[in-house]
Short mmCIF file of C-alpha atoms in Angstrom, two decimals:
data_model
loop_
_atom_site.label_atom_id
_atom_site.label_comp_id
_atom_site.label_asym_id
_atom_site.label_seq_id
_atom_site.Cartn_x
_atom_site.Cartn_y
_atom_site.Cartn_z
CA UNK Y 1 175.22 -3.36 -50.55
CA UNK Y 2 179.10 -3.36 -51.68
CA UNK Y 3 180.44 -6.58 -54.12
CA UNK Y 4 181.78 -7.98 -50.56
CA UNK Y 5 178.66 -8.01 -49.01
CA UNK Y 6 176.70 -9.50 -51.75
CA UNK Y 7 179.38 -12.58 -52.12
CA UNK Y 8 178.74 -12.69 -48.31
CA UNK Y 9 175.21 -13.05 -48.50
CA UNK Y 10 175.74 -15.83 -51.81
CA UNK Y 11 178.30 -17.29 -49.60
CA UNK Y 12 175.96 -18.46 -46.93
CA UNK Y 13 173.26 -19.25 -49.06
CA UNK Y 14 175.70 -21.39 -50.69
CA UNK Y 15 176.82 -22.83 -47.64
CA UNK Y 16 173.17 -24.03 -46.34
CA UNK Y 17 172.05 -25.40 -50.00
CA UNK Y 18 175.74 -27.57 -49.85
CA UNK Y 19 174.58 -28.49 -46.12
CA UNK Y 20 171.34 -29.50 -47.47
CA UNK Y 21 172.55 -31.67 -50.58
CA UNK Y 22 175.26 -33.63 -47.73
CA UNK Y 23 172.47 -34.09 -45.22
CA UNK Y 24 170.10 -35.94 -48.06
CA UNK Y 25 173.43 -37.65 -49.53
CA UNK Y 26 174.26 -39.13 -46.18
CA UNK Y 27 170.22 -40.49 -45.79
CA UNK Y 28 170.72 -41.86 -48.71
CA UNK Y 29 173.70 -43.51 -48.09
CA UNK Y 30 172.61 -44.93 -44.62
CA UNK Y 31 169.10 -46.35 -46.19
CA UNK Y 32 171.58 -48.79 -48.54
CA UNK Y 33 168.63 -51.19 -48.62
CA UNK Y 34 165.94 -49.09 -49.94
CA UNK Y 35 168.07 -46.78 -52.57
CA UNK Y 36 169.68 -49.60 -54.39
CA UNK Y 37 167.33 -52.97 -53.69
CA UNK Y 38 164.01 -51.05 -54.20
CA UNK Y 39 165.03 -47.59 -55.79
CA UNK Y 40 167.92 -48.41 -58.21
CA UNK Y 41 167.39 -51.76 -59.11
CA UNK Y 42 163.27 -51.54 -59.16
CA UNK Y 43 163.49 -51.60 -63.00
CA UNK Y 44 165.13 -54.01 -63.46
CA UNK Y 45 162.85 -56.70 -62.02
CA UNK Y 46 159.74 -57.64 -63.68
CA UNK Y 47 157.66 -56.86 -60.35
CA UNK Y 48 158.39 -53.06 -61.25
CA UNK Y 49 155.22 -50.83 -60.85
CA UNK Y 50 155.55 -49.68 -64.48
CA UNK Y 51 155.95 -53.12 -65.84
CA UNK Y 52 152.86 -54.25 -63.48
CA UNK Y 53 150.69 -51.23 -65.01
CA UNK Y 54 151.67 -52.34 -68.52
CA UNK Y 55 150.90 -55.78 -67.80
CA UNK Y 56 147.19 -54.43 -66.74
CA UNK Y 57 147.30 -52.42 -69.30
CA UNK Y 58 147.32 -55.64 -71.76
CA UNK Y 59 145.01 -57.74 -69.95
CA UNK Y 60 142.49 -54.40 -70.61
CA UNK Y 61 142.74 -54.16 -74.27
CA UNK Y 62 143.85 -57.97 -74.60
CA UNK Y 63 147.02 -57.97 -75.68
CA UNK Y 64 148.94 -60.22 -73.03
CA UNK Y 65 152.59 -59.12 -74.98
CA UNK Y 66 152.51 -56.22 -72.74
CA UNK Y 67 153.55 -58.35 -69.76
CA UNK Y 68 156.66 -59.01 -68.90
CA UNK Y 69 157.18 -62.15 -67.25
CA UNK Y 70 161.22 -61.50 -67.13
CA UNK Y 71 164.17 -59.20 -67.77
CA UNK Y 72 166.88 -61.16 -69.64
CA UNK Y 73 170.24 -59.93 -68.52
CA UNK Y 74 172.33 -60.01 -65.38
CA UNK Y 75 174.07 -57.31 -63.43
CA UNK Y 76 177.47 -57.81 -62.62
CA UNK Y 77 180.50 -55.51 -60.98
CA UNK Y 78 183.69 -56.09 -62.58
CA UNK Y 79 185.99 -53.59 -60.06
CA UNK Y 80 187.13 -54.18 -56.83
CA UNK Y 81 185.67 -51.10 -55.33
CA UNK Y 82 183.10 -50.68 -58.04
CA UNK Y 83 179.99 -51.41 -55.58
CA UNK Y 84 181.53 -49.50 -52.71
CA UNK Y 85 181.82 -46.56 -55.71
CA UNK Y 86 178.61 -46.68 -56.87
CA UNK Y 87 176.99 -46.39 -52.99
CA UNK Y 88 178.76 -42.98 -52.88
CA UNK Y 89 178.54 -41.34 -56.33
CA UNK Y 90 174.38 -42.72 -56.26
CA UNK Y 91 174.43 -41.73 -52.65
CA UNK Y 92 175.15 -37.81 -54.08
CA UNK Y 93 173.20 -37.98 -57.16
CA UNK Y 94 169.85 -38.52 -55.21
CA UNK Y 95 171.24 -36.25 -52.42
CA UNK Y 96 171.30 -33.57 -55.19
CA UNK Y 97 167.94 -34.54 -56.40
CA UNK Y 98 166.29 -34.66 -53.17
CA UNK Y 99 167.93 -30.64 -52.42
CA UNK Y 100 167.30 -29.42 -55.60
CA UNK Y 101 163.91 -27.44 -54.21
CA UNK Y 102 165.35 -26.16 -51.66
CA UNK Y 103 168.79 -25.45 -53.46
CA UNK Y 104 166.53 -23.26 -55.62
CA UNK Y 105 164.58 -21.47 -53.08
CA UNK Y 106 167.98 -20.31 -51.72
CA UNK Y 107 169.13 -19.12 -54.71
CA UNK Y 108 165.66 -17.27 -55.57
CA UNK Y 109 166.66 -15.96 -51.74
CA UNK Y 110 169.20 -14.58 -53.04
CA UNK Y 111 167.57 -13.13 -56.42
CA UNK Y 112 164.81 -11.90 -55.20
CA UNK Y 113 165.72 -8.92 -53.18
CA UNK Y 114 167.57 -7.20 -56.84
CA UNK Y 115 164.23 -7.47 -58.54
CA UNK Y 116 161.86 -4.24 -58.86
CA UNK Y 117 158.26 -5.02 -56.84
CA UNK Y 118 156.61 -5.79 -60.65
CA UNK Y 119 159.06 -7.86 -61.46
CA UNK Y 120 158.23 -10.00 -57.47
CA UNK Y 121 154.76 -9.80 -58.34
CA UNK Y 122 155.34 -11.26 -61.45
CA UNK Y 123 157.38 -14.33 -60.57
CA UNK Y 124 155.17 -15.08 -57.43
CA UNK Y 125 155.28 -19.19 -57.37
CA UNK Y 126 158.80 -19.73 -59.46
CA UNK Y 127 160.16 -21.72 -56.72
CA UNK Y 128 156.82 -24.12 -56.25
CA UNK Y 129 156.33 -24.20 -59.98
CA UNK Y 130 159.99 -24.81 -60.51
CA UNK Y 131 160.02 -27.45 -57.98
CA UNK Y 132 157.01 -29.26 -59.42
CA UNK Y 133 157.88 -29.53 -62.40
CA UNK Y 134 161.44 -31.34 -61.41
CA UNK Y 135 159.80 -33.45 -59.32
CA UNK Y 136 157.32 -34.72 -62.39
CA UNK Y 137 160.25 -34.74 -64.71
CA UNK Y 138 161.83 -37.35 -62.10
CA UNK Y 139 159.21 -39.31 -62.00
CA UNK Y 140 158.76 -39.30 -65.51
CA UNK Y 141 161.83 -40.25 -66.44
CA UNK Y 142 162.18 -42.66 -63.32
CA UNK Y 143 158.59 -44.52 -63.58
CA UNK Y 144 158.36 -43.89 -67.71
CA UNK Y 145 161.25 -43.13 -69.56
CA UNK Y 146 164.33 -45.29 -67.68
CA UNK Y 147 162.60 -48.45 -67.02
CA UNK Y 148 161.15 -48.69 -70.60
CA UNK Y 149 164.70 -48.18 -71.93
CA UNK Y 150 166.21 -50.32 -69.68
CA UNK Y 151 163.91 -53.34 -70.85
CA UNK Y 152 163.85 -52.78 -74.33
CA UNK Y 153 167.95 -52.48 -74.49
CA UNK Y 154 168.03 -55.14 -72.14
CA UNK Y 155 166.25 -57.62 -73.68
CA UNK Y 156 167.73 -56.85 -76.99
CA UNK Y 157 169.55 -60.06 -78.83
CA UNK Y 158 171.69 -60.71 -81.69
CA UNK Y 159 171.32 -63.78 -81.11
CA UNK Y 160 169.65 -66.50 -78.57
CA UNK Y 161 172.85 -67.67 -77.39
CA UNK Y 162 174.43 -64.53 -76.50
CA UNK Y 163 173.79 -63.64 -72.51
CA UNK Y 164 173.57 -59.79 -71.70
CA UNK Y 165 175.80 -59.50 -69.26
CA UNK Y 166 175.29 -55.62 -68.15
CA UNK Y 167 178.34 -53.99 -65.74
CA UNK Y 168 176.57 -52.07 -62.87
CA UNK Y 169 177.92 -49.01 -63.69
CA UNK Y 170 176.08 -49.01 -67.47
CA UNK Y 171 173.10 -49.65 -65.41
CA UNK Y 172 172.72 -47.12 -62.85
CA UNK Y 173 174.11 -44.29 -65.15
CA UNK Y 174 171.60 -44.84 -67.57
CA UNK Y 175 168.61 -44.73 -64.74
CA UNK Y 176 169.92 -41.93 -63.30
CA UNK Y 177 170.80 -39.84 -66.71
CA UNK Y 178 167.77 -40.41 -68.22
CA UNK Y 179 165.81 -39.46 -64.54
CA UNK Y 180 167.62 -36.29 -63.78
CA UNK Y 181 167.89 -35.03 -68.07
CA UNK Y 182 163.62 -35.56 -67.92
CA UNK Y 183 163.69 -33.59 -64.50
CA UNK Y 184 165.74 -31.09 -66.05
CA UNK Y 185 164.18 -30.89 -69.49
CA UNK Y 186 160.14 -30.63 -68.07
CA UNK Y 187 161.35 -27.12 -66.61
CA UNK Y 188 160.72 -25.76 -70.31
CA UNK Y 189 157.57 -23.66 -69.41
CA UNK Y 190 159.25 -21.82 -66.44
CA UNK Y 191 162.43 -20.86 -68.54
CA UNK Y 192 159.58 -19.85 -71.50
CA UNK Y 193 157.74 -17.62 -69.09
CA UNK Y 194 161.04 -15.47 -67.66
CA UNK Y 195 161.76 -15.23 -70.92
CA UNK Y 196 158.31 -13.94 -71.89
CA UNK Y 197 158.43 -11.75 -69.06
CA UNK Y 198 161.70 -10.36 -70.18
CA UNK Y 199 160.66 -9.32 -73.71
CA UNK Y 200 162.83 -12.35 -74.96
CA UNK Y 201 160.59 -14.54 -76.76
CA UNK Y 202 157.04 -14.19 -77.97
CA UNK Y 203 154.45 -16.63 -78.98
CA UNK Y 204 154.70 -15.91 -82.37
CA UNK Y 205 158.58 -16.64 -82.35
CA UNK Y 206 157.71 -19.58 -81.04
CA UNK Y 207 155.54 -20.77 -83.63
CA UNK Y 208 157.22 -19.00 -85.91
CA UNK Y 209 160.37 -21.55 -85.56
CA UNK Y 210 158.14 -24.76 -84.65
CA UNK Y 211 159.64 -26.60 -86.85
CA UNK Y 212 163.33 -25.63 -86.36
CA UNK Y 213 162.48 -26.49 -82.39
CA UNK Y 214 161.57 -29.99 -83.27
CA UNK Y 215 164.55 -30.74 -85.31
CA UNK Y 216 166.02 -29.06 -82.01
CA UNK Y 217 163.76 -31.39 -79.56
CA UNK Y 218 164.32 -34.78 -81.60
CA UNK Y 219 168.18 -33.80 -81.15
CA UNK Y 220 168.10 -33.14 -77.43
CA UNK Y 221 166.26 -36.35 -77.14
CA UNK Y 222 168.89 -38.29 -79.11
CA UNK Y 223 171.57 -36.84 -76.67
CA UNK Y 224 169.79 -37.64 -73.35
CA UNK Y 225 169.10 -41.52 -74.05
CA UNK Y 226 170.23 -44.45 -75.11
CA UNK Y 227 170.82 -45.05 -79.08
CA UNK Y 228 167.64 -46.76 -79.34
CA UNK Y 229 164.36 -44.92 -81.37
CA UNK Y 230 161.69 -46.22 -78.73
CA UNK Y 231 163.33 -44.48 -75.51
CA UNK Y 232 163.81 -41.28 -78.50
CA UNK Y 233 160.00 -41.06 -79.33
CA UNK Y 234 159.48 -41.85 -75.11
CA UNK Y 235 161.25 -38.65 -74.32
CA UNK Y 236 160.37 -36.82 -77.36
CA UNK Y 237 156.51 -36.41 -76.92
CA UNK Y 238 156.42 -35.09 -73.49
CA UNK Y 239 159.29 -32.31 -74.22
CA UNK Y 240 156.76 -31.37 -77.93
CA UNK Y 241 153.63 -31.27 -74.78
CA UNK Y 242 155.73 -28.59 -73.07
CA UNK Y 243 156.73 -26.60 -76.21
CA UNK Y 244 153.43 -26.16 -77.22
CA UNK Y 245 152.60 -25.54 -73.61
CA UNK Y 246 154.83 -22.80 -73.35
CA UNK Y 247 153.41 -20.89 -76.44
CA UNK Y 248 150.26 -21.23 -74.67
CA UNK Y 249 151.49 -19.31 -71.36
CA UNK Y 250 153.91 -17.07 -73.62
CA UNK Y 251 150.16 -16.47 -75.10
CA UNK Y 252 149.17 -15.62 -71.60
CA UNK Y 253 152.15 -13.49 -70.49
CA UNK Y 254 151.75 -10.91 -73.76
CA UNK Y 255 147.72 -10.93 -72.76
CA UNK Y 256 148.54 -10.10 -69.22
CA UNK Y 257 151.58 -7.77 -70.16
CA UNK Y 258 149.43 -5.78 -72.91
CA UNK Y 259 146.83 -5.42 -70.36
CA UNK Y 260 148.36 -3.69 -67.75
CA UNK Y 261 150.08 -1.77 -70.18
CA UNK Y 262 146.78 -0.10 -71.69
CA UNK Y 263 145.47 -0.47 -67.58
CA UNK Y 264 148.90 2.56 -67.08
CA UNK Y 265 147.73 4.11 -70.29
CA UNK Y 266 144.24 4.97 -69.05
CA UNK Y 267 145.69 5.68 -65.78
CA UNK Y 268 148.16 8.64 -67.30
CA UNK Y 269 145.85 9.92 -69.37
CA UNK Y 270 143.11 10.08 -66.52
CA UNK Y 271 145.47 11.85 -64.36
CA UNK Y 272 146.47 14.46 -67.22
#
């Protein structure tokens, strides 16, 4: 194929993946009700599953602190067309979220017929991996990370007589940051493994500059939450988890990659 016909053939996978992210922008636009009242503003009532499972939680190992009765602050929209602004941009963000899967599986579309056969046997399952992963790095950060945040900055006093007063806008773009940058951030272990595949990194790189990553981790952490050490630490163990997950399947890759290496070896020198 010429340059023109391979921007054709991005072109319209382009086109459907933008097709896909307006049809889930306008669903979520129409369904008003259940994005913001149960979706968007879930955390921050106290009748939020998370806060619910922490309250059990207490009850278990008697420690009745754990339940939160109450969320001590008050949203409030202080622009004209603020609301009417936020039911759009929200509207796309989730639109975006929802189509990420199969935004991905048109782009590996697209990929996949430039790669040698090895090279498709070896990334069999990217786009179901890929797309699991998202989708528990959105509920992590959604179910785990935001609404823990949310409370603890929330409920956060100087003093007694000052009311937290939060603007709408603060709200929702700290949900949705702190949803999409865990979504984003649990794809670690696919991005290790193409770059094990690729010869780029090795597991004893990896453990080699353990310590430099952490520094690394704690700083990515700092960047994709609020300035508060408790949502820091929340998103900070799960992204050390998949670090030291990923040396494990970089492990796996050089095992698998040696393998079939000395598997062509014995191969070429039974033929000779």
């Amino acid at each position: 194929m010429s340059f023109i016909d391979h921007l054709e053939a991005l072109r319209w996978h382009v086109i459907r993946s933008a097709i896909a992210i307006v049809v889930f922008t306008l669903a979520a636009f129409l369904a008003k009700d259940f994005l913001f009242h149960d979706l968007i503003l879930g955390p921050s009532r106290p009748d939020f599953w998370t806060y619910r499972m922490f309250c059990q939680l207490g009850q278990a190992l008697g420690s009745p602190e754990l339940c939160m009765k109450e969320l001590t602050f008050d949203l409030q929209n202080r622009q004209m067309s603020g609301q009417l602004s936020m039911h759009i941009s929200t509207s796309f963000i989730v639109g975006l979220a929802l189509a990420f899967p199969y935004t991905f599986w048109e782009l590996w579309r697209f990929i996949k017929p430039g790669l040698y056969p090895h090279e498709r046997a070896n990334s069999r399952g990217a786009v179901f991996f890929v797309s699991v992963l998202f989708i528990l790095g959105l509920l992590f950060g959604y179910f785990i990370a935001a609404p823990l945040s949310i409370n603890f900055l929330a409920s956060y006093q100087l003093d007694a007589t000052i009311e937290n007063q939060i603007d709408l806008q603060s709200y929702i773009s700290t949900l949705t940051t702190m949803s999409l940058s865990c979504a984003f951030v649990f794809e670690l272990p696919m991005i290790v493994f193409f770059l094990a595949k690729a010869g780029l990194v090795s597991p004893e790189i990896m453990k080699l500059y353990r310590k430099h990553a952490i520094v690394v981790i704690l700083i990515v952490a700092a960047v994709i939450t609020p300035p508060d050490v408790s949502s820091q630490l929340i998103v900070t163990l799960p992204i050390l988890l998949l670090y030291e997950l990923s040396i494990h399947i970089a492990s796996v890759v050089r095992r698998k990659d040696v393998s079939r290496l000395n598997q062509q070896l014995a191969d070429h020198q039974g033929v000779a």
